[in-house]
CSV table of C-alpha atoms and ligand atoms in Angstrom, one decimal:
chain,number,residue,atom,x,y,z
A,1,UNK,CA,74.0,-39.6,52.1
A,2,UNK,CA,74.1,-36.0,53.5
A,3,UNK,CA,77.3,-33.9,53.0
A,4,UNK,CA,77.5,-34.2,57.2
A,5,UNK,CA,77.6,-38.5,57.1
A,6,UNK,CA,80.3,-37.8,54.3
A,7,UNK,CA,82.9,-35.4,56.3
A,8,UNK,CA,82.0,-38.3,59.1
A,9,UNK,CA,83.3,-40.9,57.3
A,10,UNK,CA,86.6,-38.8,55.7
A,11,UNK,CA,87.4,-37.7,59.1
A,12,UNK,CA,87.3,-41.0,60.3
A,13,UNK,CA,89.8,-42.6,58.0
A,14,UNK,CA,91.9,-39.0,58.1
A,15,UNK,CA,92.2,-40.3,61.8
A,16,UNK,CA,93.7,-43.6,60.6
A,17,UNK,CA,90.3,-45.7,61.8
A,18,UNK,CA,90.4,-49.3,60.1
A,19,UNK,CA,94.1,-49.4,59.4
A,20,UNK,CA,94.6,-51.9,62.2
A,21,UNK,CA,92.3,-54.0,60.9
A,22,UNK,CA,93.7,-55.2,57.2
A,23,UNK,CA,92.7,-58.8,57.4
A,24,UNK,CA,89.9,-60.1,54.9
A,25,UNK,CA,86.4,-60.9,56.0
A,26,UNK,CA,86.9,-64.6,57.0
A,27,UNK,CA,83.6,-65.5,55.9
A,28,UNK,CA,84.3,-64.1,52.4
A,29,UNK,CA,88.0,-65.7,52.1
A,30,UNK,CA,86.1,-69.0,53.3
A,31,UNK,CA,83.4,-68.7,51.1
A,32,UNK,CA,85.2,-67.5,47.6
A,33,UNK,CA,87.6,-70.3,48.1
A,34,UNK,CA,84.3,-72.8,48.2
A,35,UNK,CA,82.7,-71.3,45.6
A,36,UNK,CA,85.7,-71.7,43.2
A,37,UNK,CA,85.0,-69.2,40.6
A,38,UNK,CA,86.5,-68.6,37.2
A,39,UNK,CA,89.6,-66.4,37.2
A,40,UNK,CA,88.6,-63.1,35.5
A,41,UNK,CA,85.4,-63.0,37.1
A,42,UNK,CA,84.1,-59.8,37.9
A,43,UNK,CA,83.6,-58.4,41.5
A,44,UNK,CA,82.4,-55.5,42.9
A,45,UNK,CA,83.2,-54.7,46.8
A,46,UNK,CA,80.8,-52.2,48.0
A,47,UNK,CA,81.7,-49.7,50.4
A,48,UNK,CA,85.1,-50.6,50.1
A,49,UNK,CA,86.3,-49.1,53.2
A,50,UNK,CA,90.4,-49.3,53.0
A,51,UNK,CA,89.5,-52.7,50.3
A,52,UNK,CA,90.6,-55.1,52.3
A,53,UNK,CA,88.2,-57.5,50.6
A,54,UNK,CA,89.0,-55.8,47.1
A,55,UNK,CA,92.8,-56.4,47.4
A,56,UNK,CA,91.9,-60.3,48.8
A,57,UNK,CA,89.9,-60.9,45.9
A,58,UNK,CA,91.7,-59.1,43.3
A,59,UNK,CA,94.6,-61.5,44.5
A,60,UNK,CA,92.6,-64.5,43.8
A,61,UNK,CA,92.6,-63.3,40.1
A,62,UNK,CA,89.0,-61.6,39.9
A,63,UNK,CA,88.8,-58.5,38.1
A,64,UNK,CA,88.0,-55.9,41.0
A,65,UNK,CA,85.8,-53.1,41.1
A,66,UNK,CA,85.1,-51.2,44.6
A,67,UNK,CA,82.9,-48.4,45.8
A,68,UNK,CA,82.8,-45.9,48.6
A,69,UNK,CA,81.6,-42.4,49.6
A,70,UNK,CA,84.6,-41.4,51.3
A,71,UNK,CA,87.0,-40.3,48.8
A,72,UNK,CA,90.1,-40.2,51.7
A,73,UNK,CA,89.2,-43.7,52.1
A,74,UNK,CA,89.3,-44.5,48.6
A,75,UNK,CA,93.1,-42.4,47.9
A,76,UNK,CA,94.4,-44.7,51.0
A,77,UNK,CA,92.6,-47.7,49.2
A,78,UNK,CA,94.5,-46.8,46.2
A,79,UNK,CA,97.7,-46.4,47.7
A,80,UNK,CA,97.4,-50.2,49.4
A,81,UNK,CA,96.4,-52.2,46.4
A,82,UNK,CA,99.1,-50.0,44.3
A,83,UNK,CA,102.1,-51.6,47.3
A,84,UNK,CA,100.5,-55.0,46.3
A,85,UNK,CA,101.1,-54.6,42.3
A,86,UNK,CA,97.2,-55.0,42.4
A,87,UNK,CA,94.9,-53.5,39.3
A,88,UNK,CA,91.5,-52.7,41.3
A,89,UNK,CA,88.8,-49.9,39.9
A,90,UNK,CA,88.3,-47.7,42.9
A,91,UNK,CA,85.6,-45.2,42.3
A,92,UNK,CA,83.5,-42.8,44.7
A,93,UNK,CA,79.8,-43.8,44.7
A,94,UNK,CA,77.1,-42.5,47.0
A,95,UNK,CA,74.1,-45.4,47.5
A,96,UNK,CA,71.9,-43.9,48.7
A,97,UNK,CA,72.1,-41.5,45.1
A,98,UNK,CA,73.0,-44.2,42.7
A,99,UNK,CA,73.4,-48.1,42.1
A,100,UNK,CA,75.4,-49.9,39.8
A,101,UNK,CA,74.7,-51.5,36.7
A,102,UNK,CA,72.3,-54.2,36.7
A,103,UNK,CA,73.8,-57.7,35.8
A,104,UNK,CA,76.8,-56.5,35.7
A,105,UNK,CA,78.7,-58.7,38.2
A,106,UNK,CA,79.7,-62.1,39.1
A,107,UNK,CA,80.2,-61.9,42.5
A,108,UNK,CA,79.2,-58.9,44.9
A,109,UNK,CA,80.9,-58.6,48.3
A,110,UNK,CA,79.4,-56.4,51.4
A,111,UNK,CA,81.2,-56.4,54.4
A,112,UNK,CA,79.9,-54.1,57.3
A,113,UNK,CA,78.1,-52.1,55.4
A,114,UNK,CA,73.9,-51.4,55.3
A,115,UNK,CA,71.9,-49.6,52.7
A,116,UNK,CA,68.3,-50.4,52.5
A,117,UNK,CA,67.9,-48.5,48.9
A,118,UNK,CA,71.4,-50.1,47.9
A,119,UNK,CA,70.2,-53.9,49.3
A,120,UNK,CA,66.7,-53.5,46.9
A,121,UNK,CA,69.2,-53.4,44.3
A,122,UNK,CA,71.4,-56.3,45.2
A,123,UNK,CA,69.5,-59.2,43.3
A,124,UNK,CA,69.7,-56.9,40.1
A,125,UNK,CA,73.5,-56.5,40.3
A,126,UNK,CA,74.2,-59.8,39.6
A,127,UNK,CA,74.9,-61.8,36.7
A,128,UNK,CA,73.2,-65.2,36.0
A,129,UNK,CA,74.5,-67.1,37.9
A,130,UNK,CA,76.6,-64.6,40.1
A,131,UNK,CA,76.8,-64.7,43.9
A,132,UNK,CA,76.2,-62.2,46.5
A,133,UNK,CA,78.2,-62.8,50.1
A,134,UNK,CA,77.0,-60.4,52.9
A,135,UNK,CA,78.1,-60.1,56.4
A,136,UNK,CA,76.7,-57.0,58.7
A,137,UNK,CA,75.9,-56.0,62.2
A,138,UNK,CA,72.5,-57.6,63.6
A,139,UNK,CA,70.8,-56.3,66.2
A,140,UNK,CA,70.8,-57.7,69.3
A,141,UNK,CA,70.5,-57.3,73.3
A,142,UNK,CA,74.1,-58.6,74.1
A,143,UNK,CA,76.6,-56.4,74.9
A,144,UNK,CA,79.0,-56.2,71.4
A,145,UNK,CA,80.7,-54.1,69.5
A,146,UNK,CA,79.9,-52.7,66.6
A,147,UNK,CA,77.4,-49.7,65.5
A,148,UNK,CA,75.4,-48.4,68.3
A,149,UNK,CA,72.1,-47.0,66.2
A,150,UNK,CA,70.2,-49.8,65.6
A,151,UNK,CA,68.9,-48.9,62.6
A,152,UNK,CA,72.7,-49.2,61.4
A,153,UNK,CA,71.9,-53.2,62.1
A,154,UNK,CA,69.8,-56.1,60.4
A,155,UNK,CA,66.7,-57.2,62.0
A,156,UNK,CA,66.6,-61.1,62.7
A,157,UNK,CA,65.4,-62.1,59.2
A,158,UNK,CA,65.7,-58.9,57.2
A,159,UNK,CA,68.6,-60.3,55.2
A,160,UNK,CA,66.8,-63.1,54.1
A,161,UNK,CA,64.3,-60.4,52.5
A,162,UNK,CA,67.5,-58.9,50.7
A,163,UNK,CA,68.1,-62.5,49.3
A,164,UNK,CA,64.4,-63.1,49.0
A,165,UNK,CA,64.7,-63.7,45.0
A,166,UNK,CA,67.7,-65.7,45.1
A,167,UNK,CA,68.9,-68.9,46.2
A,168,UNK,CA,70.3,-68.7,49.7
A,169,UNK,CA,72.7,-71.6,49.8
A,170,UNK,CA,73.8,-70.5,53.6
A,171,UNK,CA,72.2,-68.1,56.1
A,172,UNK,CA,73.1,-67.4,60.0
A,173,UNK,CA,72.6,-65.2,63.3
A,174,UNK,CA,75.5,-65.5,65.6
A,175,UNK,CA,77.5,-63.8,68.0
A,176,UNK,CA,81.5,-64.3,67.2
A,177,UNK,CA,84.1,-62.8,67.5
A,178,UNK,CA,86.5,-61.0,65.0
A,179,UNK,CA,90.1,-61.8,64.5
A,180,UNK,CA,91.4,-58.5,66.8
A,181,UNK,CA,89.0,-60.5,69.5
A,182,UNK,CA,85.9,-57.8,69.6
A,183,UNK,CA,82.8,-59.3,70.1
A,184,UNK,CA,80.2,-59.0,67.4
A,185,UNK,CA,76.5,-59.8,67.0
A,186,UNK,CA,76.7,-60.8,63.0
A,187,UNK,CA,73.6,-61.8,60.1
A,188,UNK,CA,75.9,-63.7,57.3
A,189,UNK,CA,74.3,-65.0,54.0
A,190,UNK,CA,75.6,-66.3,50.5
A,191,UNK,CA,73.4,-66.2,47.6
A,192,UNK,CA,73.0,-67.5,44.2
A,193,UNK,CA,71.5,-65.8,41.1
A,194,UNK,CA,69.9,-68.7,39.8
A,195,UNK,CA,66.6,-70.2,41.1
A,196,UNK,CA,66.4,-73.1,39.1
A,197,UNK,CA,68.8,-75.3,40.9
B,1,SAM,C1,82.2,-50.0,58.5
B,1,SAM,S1,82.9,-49.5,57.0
B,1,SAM,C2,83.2,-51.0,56.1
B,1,SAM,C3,84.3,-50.9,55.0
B,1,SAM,C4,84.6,-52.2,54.3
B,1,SAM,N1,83.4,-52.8,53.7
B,1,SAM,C5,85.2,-53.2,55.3
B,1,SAM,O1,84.6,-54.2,55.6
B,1,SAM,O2,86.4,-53.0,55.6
B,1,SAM,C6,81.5,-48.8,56.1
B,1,SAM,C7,81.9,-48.1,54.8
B,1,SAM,O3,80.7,-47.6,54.2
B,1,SAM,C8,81.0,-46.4,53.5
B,1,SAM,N2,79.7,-45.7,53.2
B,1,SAM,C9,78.9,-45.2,54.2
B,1,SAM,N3,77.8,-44.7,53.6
B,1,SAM,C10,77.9,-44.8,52.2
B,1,SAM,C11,77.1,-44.5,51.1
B,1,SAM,N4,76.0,-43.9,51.2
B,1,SAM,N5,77.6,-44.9,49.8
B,1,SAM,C12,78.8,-45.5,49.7
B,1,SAM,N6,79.6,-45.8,50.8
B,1,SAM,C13,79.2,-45.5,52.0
B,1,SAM,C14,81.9,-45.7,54.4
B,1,SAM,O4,82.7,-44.7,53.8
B,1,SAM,C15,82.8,-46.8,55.0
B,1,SAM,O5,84.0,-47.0,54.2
């Protein structure tokens, strides 16, 4: 990511943008109460954002790591999970520099967040066994909210690539809406690191 996209980001969360929205991903809380998995497992929230999903699951007793670029995001992050009592590793990462480990997690969350070097990655992250649960922006010709570049959306289908050598145990397209009521054009999959079931 360029030092420009950076600045973007910090300025956006120096201007308060996301506080207002605190709530969890429903489709993560729904889906990491179906999947069930052992306390202790680890996690990895990418592009944390203000880790609303890291302090949800670090709650549900996994052990937490989350990512971003934006290192103002990441200080506010800190300061929200510390009010909570909560033990999550925050640290800065650029994807479009670096990945994470391979096999290194359990469960990997991305919420509203694309990165077509990150997502080659994905598959490799995971443990056996581990799960991947991704919800993004799809493109679409409705009128929504949500990124305005397209190229900052799925194509119909292009997640199902991402999961392409896993086992994708749920996949859809929809239009919903969020819980502060904005309209969203959404691509949602959950994915298993195991092809032998
Ligand atoms: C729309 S926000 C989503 C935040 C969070 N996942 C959520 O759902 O609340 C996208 C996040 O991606 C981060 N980001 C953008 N480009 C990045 C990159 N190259 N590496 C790591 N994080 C990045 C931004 O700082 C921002 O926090």
């Amino acid at each position: 990511m360029s030092e420009f996209d950076r600045r973007r980001w910090d300025g956006r969360y120096a201007d308060g943008s996301y506080r207002s929205r605190p709530h969890p991903t429903p489709f993560v809380v729904d889906w990491v109460e179906k999947l069930d998995l052992r306390p202790g497992s680890r996690a990895l929230d990418v592009a944390c954002g203000l880790g609303r999903n890291a302090r949800f699951l670090a709650t549900n007793r996994f052990e937490v790591e989350a990512q971003d670029i934006s290192s103002v995001a990441l200080e506010q992050a800190r300061t929200l999970a510390a009010k909570d009592d909560l033990d999550i590793k925050f640290t800065q990462q650029d994807f479009d520099v670096d990945t994470p480990v391979e096999s290194a997690f359990d469960l990997i969350v991305v919420a509203r967040f694309i990165n077509r070097t990150l997502n080659d990655h994905l598959a490799g992250m995971l443990r056996p066994a581990g799960w991947l649960i991704y919800e993004h922006h799809l493109k679409t010709d409705s009128i929504v909210n949500g990124p305005k570049d397209p190229d900052f959306r799925f194509d119909p289908n292009e997640l199902l690539g991402v999961c392409e050598n896993l086992r994708v145990v749920f996949y859809e397209e929809v239009i919903d809406q969020d819980p502060d009521g904005r309209t969203m054009a959404l691509v949602r999959a959950v994915a298993c690191n195991d092809l032998s079931s």
